mmCIF file of C-alpha atoms in Angstrom:
data_model
loop_
_atom_site.group_PDB
_atom_site.id
_atom_site.type_symbol
_atom_site.label_atom_id
_atom_site.label_comp_id
_atom_site.label_asym_id
_atom_site.label_seq_id
_atom_site.Cartn_x
_atom_site.Cartn_y
_atom_site.Cartn_z
ATOM 1 C CA MET L 288 0.302 -11.174 -1.375
ATOM 2 C CA ALA L 289 2.332 -8.601 0.557
ATOM 3 C CA THR L 290 5.031 -8.633 -2.157
ATOM 4 C CA PHE L 291 2.490 -8.239 -4.974
ATOM 5 C CA PHE L 292 0.853 -5.383 -3.114
ATOM 6 C CA LEU L 293 4.240 -3.761 -2.545
ATOM 7 C CA ILE L 294 4.772 -3.734 -6.327
ATOM 8 C CA ILE L 295 1.514 -1.782 -6.636
ATOM 9 C CA ILE L 296 2.721 0.749 -4.059
ATOM 10 C CA TYR L 297 6.057 1.095 -5.871
ATOM 11 C CA SER L 298 4.130 1.705 -9.095
ATOM 12 C CA ALA L 299 2.097 4.382 -7.327
ATOM 13 C CA PHE L 300 5.303 6.144 -6.294
ATOM 14 C CA ILE L 301 6.654 6.019 -9.845
ATOM 15 C CA SER L 302 3.421 7.682 -10.948
ATOM 16 C CA LEU L 303 3.852 10.253 -8.167
ATOM 17 C CA GLY L 304 7.232 11.232 -9.613
ATOM 18 C CA LEU L 305 6.071 11.329 -13.244
ATOM 19 C CA PRO L 306 4.270 14.727 -13.184
ATOM 20 C CA ASP L 307 6.802 16.491 -10.940
ATOM 21 C CA SER L 308 9.175 17.509 -13.717
ATOM 22 C CA LEU L 309 6.691 17.835 -16.610
ATOM 23 C CA LEU L 310 6.049 21.568 -16.154
ATOM 24 C CA GLY L 311 9.726 22.481 -16.045
ATOM 25 C CA VAL L 312 10.539 20.446 -19.144
ATOM 26 C CA GLY L 313 7.406 21.374 -21.104
ATOM 27 C CA TRP L 314 7.114 25.075 -20.212
ATOM 28 C CA PRO L 315 9.400 26.430 -22.991
ATOM 29 C CA ALA L 316 6.964 24.879 -25.492
ATOM 30 C CA MET L 317 3.839 25.720 -23.471
ATOM 31 C CA GLN L 318 4.623 29.387 -22.762
ATOM 32 C CA PRO L 319 4.319 30.679 -26.374
ATOM 33 C CA TYR L 320 0.963 28.913 -26.766
ATOM 34 C CA PHE L 321 -0.534 30.484 -23.626
ATOM 35 C CA ASN L 322 1.092 33.846 -24.459
ATOM 36 C CA VAL L 323 2.060 34.720 -20.876
ATOM 37 C CA PRO L 324 5.380 35.919 -19.412
ATOM 38 C CA PHE L 325 7.947 33.159 -19.018
ATOM 39 C CA GLY L 326 8.007 33.524 -15.231
ATOM 40 C CA PHE L 327 4.304 32.607 -14.934
ATOM 41 C CA ALA L 328 5.329 28.965 -14.601
ATOM 42 C CA GLY L 329 6.276 29.916 -11.042
ATOM 43 C CA PHE L 330 2.631 30.736 -10.256
ATOM 44 C CA VAL L 331 1.540 27.301 -11.447
ATOM 45 C CA SER L 332 4.307 25.600 -9.475
ATOM 46 C CA MET L 333 3.491 27.489 -6.270
ATOM 47 C CA THR L 334 -0.229 26.690 -6.649
ATOM 48 C CA VAL L 335 0.619 22.985 -6.942
ATOM 49 C CA SER L 336 2.855 23.288 -3.877
ATOM 50 C CA GLY L 337 0.125 25.097 -1.952
ATOM 51 C CA GLY L 338 -2.375 22.322 -2.682
ATOM 52 C CA THR L 339 0.189 19.711 -1.693
ATOM 53 C CA ILE L 340 0.874 21.424 1.636
ATOM 54 C CA VAL L 341 -2.858 21.661 2.447
ATOM 55 C CA SER L 342 -3.574 18.011 1.605
ATOM 56 C CA SER L 343 -0.502 16.891 3.556
ATOM 57 C CA LEU L 344 -1.719 18.717 6.676
ATOM 58 C CA LEU L 345 -5.182 17.173 6.314
ATOM 59 C CA SER L 346 -3.988 13.704 5.306
ATOM 60 C CA GLY L 347 -3.948 12.301 8.863
ATOM 61 C CA LYS L 348 -7.629 13.033 9.395
ATOM 62 C CA LEU L 349 -8.562 11.944 5.862
ATOM 63 C CA ILE L 350 -6.763 8.616 6.300
ATOM 64 C CA LYS L 351 -8.561 8.039 9.599
ATOM 65 C CA ARG L 352 -11.884 8.664 7.880
ATOM 66 C CA PHE L 353 -11.473 6.963 4.499
ATOM 67 C CA GLY L 354 -8.457 4.664 4.935
ATOM 68 C CA THR L 355 -5.178 4.825 3.016
ATOM 69 C CA GLY L 356 -6.461 2.700 0.118
ATOM 70 C CA LYS L 357 -9.510 4.818 -0.725
ATOM 71 C CA LEU L 358 -7.638 8.081 -0.195
ATOM 72 C CA THR L 359 -4.831 6.942 -2.523
ATOM 73 C CA LEU L 360 -7.373 5.874 -5.153
ATOM 74 C CA ILE L 361 -9.230 9.216 -4.999
ATOM 75 C CA SER L 362 -5.981 11.206 -5.011
ATOM 76 C CA VAL L 363 -4.477 9.429 -8.018
ATOM 77 C CA PHE L 364 -7.808 9.870 -9.845
ATOM 78 C CA MET L 365 -7.668 13.615 -9.101
ATOM 79 C CA THR L 366 -4.109 13.748 -10.419
ATOM 80 C CA ALA L 367 -5.055 11.830 -13.580
ATOM 81 C CA VAL L 368 -8.015 14.129 -14.276
ATOM 82 C CA ALA L 369 -5.880 17.229 -13.671
ATOM 83 C CA LEU L 370 -3.146 16.011 -16.044
ATOM 84 C CA PHE L 371 -5.728 15.212 -18.719
ATOM 85 C CA GLY L 372 -7.168 18.691 -18.181
ATOM 86 C CA VAL L 373 -3.764 20.267 -18.761
ATOM 87 C CA SER L 374 -3.448 18.323 -22.021
ATOM 88 C CA ILE L 375 -6.566 20.094 -23.370
ATOM 89 C CA ALA L 376 -6.334 23.388 -21.429
ATOM 90 C CA PRO L 377 -7.368 26.300 -23.707
ATOM 91 C CA SER L 378 -5.837 29.093 -21.613
ATOM 92 C CA PHE L 379 -3.390 29.816 -18.799
ATOM 93 C CA ILE L 380 -6.160 30.359 -16.254
ATOM 94 C CA TRP L 381 -7.094 26.692 -16.701
ATOM 95 C CA LEU L 382 -3.537 25.702 -15.805
ATOM 96 C CA MET L 383 -3.957 27.595 -12.529
ATOM 97 C CA VAL L 384 -7.303 25.920 -11.857
ATOM 98 C CA LEU L 385 -5.969 22.441 -12.642
ATOM 99 C CA ALA L 386 -2.888 23.019 -10.470
ATOM 100 C CA VAL L 387 -5.157 22.857 -7.392
ATOM 101 C CA PRO L 388 -6.332 19.204 -7.761
ATOM 102 C CA LEU L 389 -2.855 18.267 -9.027
ATOM 103 C CA GLY L 390 -1.323 19.506 -5.759
ATOM 104 C CA LEU L 391 -4.083 18.166 -3.514
ATOM 105 C CA GLY L 392 -3.798 14.699 -5.039
ATOM 106 C CA ALA L 393 -0.004 14.564 -4.845
ATOM 107 C CA GLY L 394 0.147 15.559 -1.172
ATOM 108 C CA ALA L 395 -2.403 13.000 -0.044
ATOM 109 C CA VAL L 396 -0.752 10.155 -1.975
ATOM 110 C CA ASP L 397 2.712 11.085 -0.704
ATOM 111 C CA SER L 398 1.687 11.290 2.959
ATOM 112 C CA GLY L 399 -0.568 8.227 2.864
ATOM 113 C CA LEU L 400 1.908 5.881 1.174
ATOM 114 C CA ASN L 401 4.845 7.032 3.293
ATOM 115 C CA GLU L 402 2.911 6.432 6.509
ATOM 116 C CA TYR L 403 1.638 3.031 5.315
ATOM 117 C CA ILE L 404 5.155 1.835 4.407
ATOM 118 C CA ALA L 405 6.587 3.215 7.660
ATOM 119 C CA GLU L 406 4.000 1.334 9.709
ATOM 120 C CA HIS L 407 3.729 -1.958 7.828
ATOM 121 C CA TYR L 408 7.060 -2.572 6.041
ATOM 122 C CA LYS L 409 10.746 -2.653 6.939
ATOM 123 C CA ALA L 410 13.123 0.293 6.473
ATOM 124 C CA HIS L 411 14.665 -0.927 3.203
ATOM 125 C CA HIS L 412 11.299 -0.675 1.480
ATOM 126 C CA MET L 413 11.082 3.025 2.384
ATOM 127 C CA SER L 414 14.456 3.685 0.728
ATOM 128 C CA TRP L 415 13.445 1.736 -2.366
ATOM 129 C CA LEU L 416 10.066 3.504 -2.438
ATOM 130 C CA HIS L 417 11.800 6.869 -2.796
ATOM 131 C CA CYS L 418 14.210 5.366 -5.294
ATOM 132 C CA PHE L 419 11.171 4.521 -7.436
ATOM 133 C CA TRP L 420 9.963 8.121 -7.100
ATOM 134 C CA GLY L 421 13.297 9.094 -8.636
ATOM 135 C CA VAL L 422 12.642 6.658 -11.475
ATOM 136 C CA GLY L 423 9.311 8.366 -12.146
ATOM 137 C CA ALA L 424 10.887 11.824 -11.962
ATOM 138 C CA MET L 425 13.443 10.735 -14.595
ATOM 139 C CA ILE L 426 10.881 9.051 -16.889
ATOM 140 C CA GLY L 427 8.610 12.129 -16.983
ATOM 141 C CA PRO L 428 11.083 14.357 -18.861
ATOM 142 C CA ILE L 429 11.951 11.468 -21.205
ATOM 143 C CA ILE L 430 8.275 11.093 -22.160
ATOM 144 C CA MET L 431 7.834 14.846 -22.624
ATOM 145 C CA SER L 432 11.045 15.216 -24.629
ATOM 146 C CA GLN L 433 9.741 12.679 -27.158
ATOM 147 C CA PHE L 434 6.828 14.981 -27.958
ATOM 148 C CA ILE L 435 7.996 18.594 -27.618
ATOM 149 C CA ALA L 436 10.049 18.277 -30.798
ATOM 150 C CA ASN L 437 6.722 18.645 -32.654
ATOM 151 C CA LYS L 438 4.678 21.851 -32.486
ATOM 152 C CA ASP L 439 2.150 21.917 -29.613
ATOM 153 C CA SER L 440 2.783 18.229 -28.918
ATOM 154 C CA TRP L 441 3.623 18.949 -25.259
ATOM 155 C CA ARG L 442 -0.089 18.184 -24.844
ATOM 156 C CA ASN L 443 0.610 14.582 -25.862
ATOM 157 C CA GLY L 444 3.228 14.344 -23.117
ATOM 158 C CA TYR L 445 0.640 15.316 -20.499
ATOM 159 C CA LEU L 446 -1.913 13.022 -22.153
ATOM 160 C CA ILE L 447 0.382 9.974 -21.994
ATOM 161 C CA VAL L 448 1.196 10.588 -18.325
ATOM 162 C CA SER L 449 -2.514 11.026 -17.534
ATOM 163 C CA ILE L 450 -3.281 7.693 -19.260
ATOM 164 C CA ILE L 451 -0.603 6.012 -17.109
ATOM 165 C CA GLN L 452 -2.285 7.524 -14.052
ATOM 166 C CA PHE L 453 -5.737 6.294 -15.141
ATOM 167 C CA ILE L 454 -4.335 2.772 -15.574
ATOM 168 C CA LEU L 455 -2.997 2.998 -12.019
ATOM 169 C CA VAL L 456 -6.442 4.147 -10.838
ATOM 170 C CA ALA L 457 -7.947 0.941 -12.258
ATOM 171 C CA VAL L 458 -5.257 -1.189 -10.557
ATOM 172 C CA LEU L 459 -5.779 0.606 -7.231
ATOM 173 C CA PHE L 460 -9.543 0.098 -7.491
ATOM 174 C CA PHE L 461 -9.239 -3.669 -7.803
ATOM 175 C CA ALA L 462 -6.547 -3.728 -5.105
ATOM 176 C CA LEU L 463 -8.691 -1.933 -2.493
ATOM 177 C CA PRO L 464 -9.329 -5.077 -0.375
ATOM 178 C CA LEU L 465 -5.580 -5.716 -0.079
ATOM 179 C CA TRP L 466 -4.815 -2.634 2.037
ATOM 180 C CA ASP L 467 -6.417 -3.990 5.206
ATOM 181 C CA LYS L 468 -5.328 -7.590 4.554
ATOM 182 C CA VAL L 469 -1.653 -6.623 4.234
ATOM 183 C CA ALA L 470 -1.920 -4.329 7.261
ATOM 184 C CA ASN L 471 -3.310 -7.184 9.347
ATOM 185 C CA LEU L 472 -0.575 -9.556 8.147
ATOM 186 C CA SER L 473 2.127 -7.041 9.087
ATOM 187 C CA ARG L 474 0.919 -6.928 12.695
ATOM 188 C CA GLY L 475 2.071 -10.488 13.129
ATOM 189 C CA ASP L 476 -0.626 -12.102 15.233
ATOM 190 C CA ALA L 477 -4.139 -11.625 16.536
ATOM 191 C CA ALA L 478 -3.038 -10.399 19.936
ATOM 192 C CA GLU L 479 -0.946 -7.629 18.435
ATOM 193 C CA ALA L 480 -3.742 -6.717 16.042
ATOM 194 C CA GLU L 481 -6.145 -6.454 18.990
ATOM 195 C CA SER L 482 -3.651 -4.259 20.821
ATOM 196 C CA ALA L 483 -3.355 -2.021 17.772
ATOM 197 C CA SER L 484 -7.110 -1.703 17.517
ATOM 198 C CA GLN L 485 -7.240 -0.471 21.092
ATOM 199 C CA GLU L 486 -4.820 2.410 20.493
ATOM 200 C CA PRO L 487 -6.301 5.841 21.197
ATOM 201 C CA ASP L 488 -8.234 7.166 18.233
ATOM 202 C CA SER L 489 -6.880 10.487 16.953
ATOM 203 C CA THR L 490 -9.778 11.150 14.586
ATOM 204 C CA HIS L 491 -11.259 13.831 16.822
ATOM 205 C CA LYS L 492 -7.965 15.496 17.717
ATOM 206 C CA GLY L 493 -7.458 19.027 16.426
ATOM 207 C CA LEU L 494 -5.646 19.816 13.187
ATOM 208 C CA LEU L 495 -2.649 21.215 15.093
ATOM 209 C CA TYR L 496 -2.521 18.283 17.516
ATOM 210 C CA PRO L 497 0.787 16.891 16.093
ATOM 211 C CA LEU L 498 2.572 20.056 17.252
ATOM 212 C CA LYS L 499 1.660 19.108 20.830
ATOM 213 C CA VAL L 500 3.323 15.693 20.552
ATOM 214 C CA LYS L 501 6.728 15.771 22.251
ATOM 215 C CA GLY L 502 9.645 15.872 19.834
ATOM 216 C CA VAL L 503 7.603 16.697 16.721
ATOM 217 C CA LYS L 504 8.584 20.372 16.430
ATOM 218 C CA ILE L 505 12.316 19.717 16.455
ATOM 219 C CA ALA L 506 11.805 16.798 14.007
ATOM 220 C CA LEU L 507 9.987 19.191 11.648
ATOM 221 C CA VAL L 508 13.015 21.508 11.763
ATOM 222 C CA ALA L 509 15.167 18.603 10.547
ATOM 223 C CA PHE L 510 12.782 17.987 7.621
ATOM 224 C CA LEU L 511 12.751 21.693 6.730
ATOM 225 C CA PHE L 512 16.522 22.009 6.487
ATOM 226 C CA TYR L 513 16.917 18.667 4.712
ATOM 227 C CA CYS L 514 14.705 20.061 1.950
ATOM 228 C CA GLY L 515 16.801 23.226 2.017
ATOM 229 C CA VAL L 516 19.815 21.117 1.076
ATOM 230 C CA GLU L 517 18.226 18.875 -1.568
ATOM 231 C CA SER L 518 16.112 21.490 -3.370
ATOM 232 C CA THR L 519 18.697 24.304 -3.267
ATOM 233 C CA MET L 520 21.299 22.001 -4.802
ATOM 234 C CA GLY L 521 18.810 20.883 -7.444
ATOM 235 C CA LEU L 522 17.616 24.370 -8.401
ATOM 236 C CA TRP L 523 20.829 26.390 -8.131
ATOM 237 C CA GLY L 524 23.584 23.788 -8.556
ATOM 238 C CA SER L 525 23.955 24.399 -12.283
ATOM 239 C CA SER L 526 23.996 28.191 -11.837
ATOM 240 C CA TYR L 527 26.676 27.829 -9.163
ATOM 241 C CA LEU L 528 28.862 25.743 -11.457
ATOM 242 C CA VAL L 529 28.490 28.216 -14.337
ATOM 243 C CA LYS L 530 28.762 31.516 -12.460
ATOM 244 C CA ALA L 531 31.086 30.575 -9.590
ATOM 245 C CA ARG L 532 33.173 27.775 -11.121
ATOM 246 C CA GLY L 533 33.241 28.915 -14.763
ATOM 247 C CA LEU L 534 31.867 25.696 -16.312
ATOM 248 C CA ASP L 535 29.825 25.793 -19.505
ATOM 249 C CA ALA L 536 26.087 25.172 -19.192
ATOM 250 C CA ALA L 537 26.181 21.721 -20.827
ATOM 251 C CA THR L 538 28.868 20.425 -18.469
ATOM 252 C CA ALA L 539 27.075 21.931 -15.471
ATOM 253 C CA ALA L 540 23.837 20.159 -16.492
ATOM 254 C CA VAL L 541 25.674 16.824 -16.659
ATOM 255 C CA TRP L 542 27.181 17.367 -13.214
ATOM 256 C CA VAL L 543 23.761 18.175 -11.735
ATOM 257 C CA SER L 544 22.419 14.986 -13.328
ATOM 258 C CA PHE L 545 25.177 13.125 -11.450
ATOM 259 C CA TYR L 546 23.811 14.721 -8.267
ATOM 260 C CA TYR L 547 20.296 13.405 -8.925
ATOM 261 C CA GLY L 548 21.647 10.080 -10.078
ATOM 262 C CA SER L 549 23.651 9.689 -6.867
ATOM 263 C CA ILE L 550 20.471 10.271 -4.826
ATOM 264 C CA THR L 551 18.569 7.608 -6.780
ATOM 265 C CA VAL L 552 21.400 5.067 -6.730
ATOM 266 C CA GLY L 553 22.145 5.921 -3.104
ATOM 267 C CA ARG L 554 18.577 5.120 -2.093
ATOM 268 C CA LEU L 555 18.737 1.811 -3.922
ATOM 269 C CA LEU L 556 21.911 0.909 -2.029
ATOM 270 C CA ALA L 557 20.587 2.315 1.266
ATOM 271 C CA GLY L 558 17.734 -0.183 1.055
ATOM 272 C CA PHE L 559 20.242 -3.007 1.393
ATOM 273 C CA VAL L 560 22.252 -1.231 4.096
ATOM 274 C CA THR L 561 19.142 -0.769 6.292
ATOM 275 C CA MET L 562 18.986 -4.552 6.641
ATOM 276 C CA LYS L 563 22.146 -4.350 8.781
ATOM 277 C CA VAL L 564 22.294 -0.734 10.007
ATOM 278 C CA SER L 565 19.712 1.250 11.998
ATOM 279 C CA ASN L 566 17.867 4.278 10.601
ATOM 280 C CA LYS L 567 19.498 6.500 13.234
ATOM 281 C CA ILE L 568 23.020 5.591 12.131
ATOM 282 C CA LEU L 569 22.138 5.977 8.442
ATOM 283 C CA ILE L 570 20.622 9.432 9.035
ATOM 284 C CA ARG L 571 23.692 10.568 10.966
ATOM 285 C CA SER L 572 26.079 9.093 8.374
ATOM 286 C CA GLY L 573 24.189 10.799 5.541
ATOM 287 C CA GLU L 574 24.355 14.159 7.321
ATOM 288 C CA ILE L 575 28.109 13.833 7.830
ATOM 289 C CA ILE L 576 28.644 12.923 4.149
ATOM 290 C CA VAL L 577 26.602 15.986 3.068
ATOM 291 C CA LEU L 578 28.644 18.107 5.473
ATOM 292 C CA LEU L 579 31.912 16.871 3.947
ATOM 293 C CA GLY L 580 30.544 17.435 0.431
ATOM 294 C CA ALA L 581 29.620 21.033 1.291
ATOM 295 C CA VAL L 582 33.099 21.637 2.726
ATOM 296 C CA LEU L 583 34.586 20.237 -0.484
ATOM 297 C CA LEU L 584 32.572 22.792 -2.499
ATOM 298 C CA LEU L 585 33.495 25.595 -0.137
ATOM 299 C CA LEU L 586 37.257 25.088 -0.352
ATOM 300 C CA PRO L 587 39.178 26.762 -3.225
ATOM 301 C CA LEU L 588 40.004 23.469 -4.940
ATOM 302 C CA PRO L 589 40.123 22.529 -8.664
ATOM 303 C CA ASN L 590 36.749 22.066 -10.369
ATOM 304 C CA THR L 591 37.054 18.275 -10.362
ATOM 305 C CA PHE L 592 36.537 18.352 -6.606
ATOM 306 C CA SER L 593 33.225 20.182 -7.169
ATOM 307 C CA LEU L 594 31.936 17.123 -9.030
ATOM 308 C CA PHE L 595 32.930 14.936 -6.084
ATOM 309 C CA GLY L 596 31.210 17.452 -3.799
ATOM 310 C CA PHE L 597 27.958 17.182 -5.783
ATOM 311 C CA ILE L 598 28.096 13.384 -5.763
ATOM 312 C CA MET L 599 28.873 13.292 -2.016
ATOM 313 C CA ILE L 600 25.956 15.585 -1.215
ATOM 314 C CA GLY L 601 23.656 13.424 -3.351
ATOM 315 C CA LEU L 602 24.831 10.197 -1.731
ATOM 316 C CA GLY L 603 24.519 11.791 1.713
ATOM 317 C CA CYS L 604 20.962 12.971 1.005
ATOM 318 C CA ALA L 605 19.934 9.515 -0.253
ATOM 319 C CA PRO L 606 19.231 7.743 3.077
ATOM 320 C CA ILE L 607 18.261 10.758 5.203
ATOM 321 C CA TYR L 608 14.728 11.470 4.012
ATOM 322 C CA PRO L 609 13.359 7.897 3.725
ATOM 323 C CA CYS L 610 14.973 6.878 7.026
ATOM 324 C CA MET L 611 13.484 9.870 8.861
ATOM 325 C CA LEU L 612 10.069 9.033 7.446
ATOM 326 C CA HIS L 613 10.373 5.384 8.444
ATOM 327 C CA GLU L 614 11.227 6.403 12.015
ATOM 328 C CA THR L 615 7.914 8.277 12.430
ATOM 329 C CA PRO L 616 5.866 5.466 14.072
ATOM 330 C CA VAL L 617 8.846 4.539 16.257
ATOM 331 C CA ARG L 618 9.419 8.099 17.410
ATOM 332 C CA PHE L 619 5.854 9.242 17.948
ATOM 333 C CA GLY L 620 3.722 6.077 18.176
ATOM 334 C CA LYS L 621 1.475 4.431 15.591
ATOM 335 C CA GLN L 622 -1.623 6.185 16.952
ATOM 336 C CA ASP L 623 -0.216 9.618 16.000
ATOM 337 C CA ALA L 624 1.964 8.578 13.032
ATOM 338 C CA GLN L 625 -0.589 9.435 10.333
ATOM 339 C CA MET L 626 -1.120 13.019 11.500
ATOM 340 C CA VAL L 627 2.576 13.572 12.235
ATOM 341 C CA MET L 628 3.495 12.192 8.796
ATOM 342 C CA GLY L 629 1.152 14.717 7.185
ATOM 343 C CA PHE L 630 2.890 17.575 9.001
ATOM 344 C CA GLN L 631 6.307 16.238 8.017
ATOM 345 C CA MET L 632 5.281 16.125 4.356
ATOM 346 C CA ALA L 633 3.821 19.642 4.583
ATOM 347 C CA VAL L 634 7.059 21.026 6.038
ATOM 348 C CA THR L 635 8.957 19.147 3.318
ATOM 349 C CA TYR L 636 7.007 20.969 0.613
ATOM 350 C CA ILE L 637 7.280 24.298 2.447
ATOM 351 C CA GLY L 638 11.063 23.903 2.555
ATOM 352 C CA ALA L 639 11.272 22.880 -1.098
ATOM 353 C CA THR L 640 9.021 25.781 -2.138
ATOM 354 C CA PHE L 641 10.483 28.670 -0.169
ATOM 355 C CA LEU L 642 14.109 27.981 0.847
ATOM 356 C CA PRO L 643 15.570 27.863 -2.706
ATOM 357 C CA PRO L 644 13.962 31.231 -3.676
ATOM 358 C CA VAL L 645 15.321 32.762 -0.450
ATOM 359 C CA PHE L 646 18.819 31.684 -1.420
ATOM 360 C CA GLY L 647 18.246 32.850 -5.003
ATOM 361 C CA PHE L 648 17.247 36.337 -3.837
ATOM 362 C CA ILE L 649 20.306 36.640 -1.583
ATOM 363 C CA ALA L 650 22.665 35.249 -4.245
ATOM 364 C CA ALA L 651 21.262 37.631 -6.865
ATOM 365 C CA ASN L 652 22.208 40.530 -4.620
ATOM 366 C CA SER L 653 25.621 39.151 -3.687
ATOM 367 C CA THR L 654 27.336 36.172 -5.360
ATOM 368 C CA MET L 655 26.680 32.524 -6.227
ATOM 369 C CA LEU L 656 29.881 31.666 -4.365
ATOM 370 C CA ILE L 657 27.846 31.565 -1.132
ATOM 371 C CA MET L 658 25.854 28.454 -2.149
ATOM 372 C CA PRO L 659 28.166 25.954 -0.392
ATOM 373 C CA LEU L 660 27.977 28.130 2.722
ATOM 374 C CA PHE L 661 24.164 27.916 2.668
ATOM 375 C CA ILE L 662 24.327 24.141 2.226
ATOM 376 C CA LEU L 663 26.745 23.998 5.164
ATOM 377 C CA VAL L 664 24.407 26.067 7.359
ATOM 378 C CA TYR L 665 21.356 23.982 6.354
ATOM 379 C CA ILE L 666 23.011 20.622 7.041
ATOM 380 C CA THR L 667 24.507 21.852 10.329
ATOM 381 C CA ALA L 668 21.054 22.990 11.489
ATOM 382 C CA MET L 669 19.621 19.648 10.429
ATOM 383 C CA LEU L 670 22.368 17.681 12.186
ATOM 384 C CA PHE L 671 21.749 19.646 15.395
ATOM 385 C CA SER L 672 17.948 19.163 15.293
ATOM 386 C CA SER L 673 18.273 15.489 14.317
ATOM 387 C CA GLU L 674 20.566 14.792 17.273
ATOM 388 C CA LYS L 675 18.088 16.599 19.537
ATOM 389 C CA VAL L 676 15.413 14.148 18.350
ATOM 390 C CA ASN L 677 17.778 11.257 19.097
ATOM 391 C CA LEU L 678 18.322 12.564 22.646
ATOM 392 C CA PHE L 679 14.555 12.783 23.083
ATOM 393 C CA MET L 680 14.162 9.200 21.876
ATOM 394 C CA ASP L 681 16.910 7.933 24.200
ATOM 395 C CA LYS L 682 15.190 9.562 27.182
ATOM 396 C CA LYS L 683 11.844 8.138 26.100
ATOM 397 C CA LEU L 684 13.260 4.608 25.829
ATOM 398 C CA LYS L 685 14.987 4.961 29.206
ATOM 399 C CA LEU L 686 11.737 6.031 30.891
ATOM 400 C CA THR L 687 9.873 3.145 29.233
ATOM 401 C CA ALA L 688 12.498 0.674 30.428
ATOM 402 C CA GLU L 689 12.314 2.001 34.010
ATOM 403 C CA GLN L 690 8.536 1.639 34.031
#
């Protein structure tokens, strides 16, 4: 039963990745229809991000009230409706309106599923979960590309993805009873389940309560700068290769695809490695690999080394994010994990939304050559904050052992 249910959760994460790249791929065909400036896609994207941040912050309280199963069902339904709405949207203002439920649904699903896996499944499942998100993020553009060759058929791309989401809604509806059953099985025995039920209830704790939990603030810094690395590389990597390294756009696009591919493959492999190696070691190893990749980009070496730098950064990023998420209940306790997870996801989206534009503004007024330096600064800040969290955890374990 637990394995069958896990397949459903993996499917939910594929569906979470499906819409993420649709706007970027479809916008060149959508923009002439809506007759707005090309840059208006940024307003839609930021509205989605804003909704995602809000729902992530509220997810802890919503999960406490409705449960992960019902919240996931409602959120995926919201996403499906929003995507269907985009497929028939008559004007740009409707895209802005529909971006709100699209963002709210995505944030709640992301936070809820990550917390559920972190609490009830082993670390390798978290790595594979995010690998499946990558699968969804790759399938989305493939679906859209099959339609945008025909005039106005970008709508069919959104329609197909919305139908996939509605099918998932039906599956999640019939699977609602499984959420609690699998959670109870994962606790191991009745005594442990009773102990879990007696944990302090955080339902009535304030919205900003997670910031009062020891170690959370510095952990959030690690999440922020991780996103600075991953999203800056994704958004500006191609521009760096063209403007700073002199590659043609087609070659640069292929090299960036190697970056994303190395993240996806790396997470698949990391799932197996977590069976033998702790999350802490994998996080630290990933940070060091990213650091070496950034140094490789920074040095005045032949362009071939830039490709290795991109692949190294991708492979280094692969285990960091899922392993940090999986550590949440261990670091901060199961009773606070849901609310803390929501804050971690919110900071993730804040980093992905704002750090790449900050770099873009600075690079536009200087040179793209500084991108490896930014990556180096981001990963150094993350390594420092991550090790601070480890020191906090070591002290916490020592105090527990003494008691």
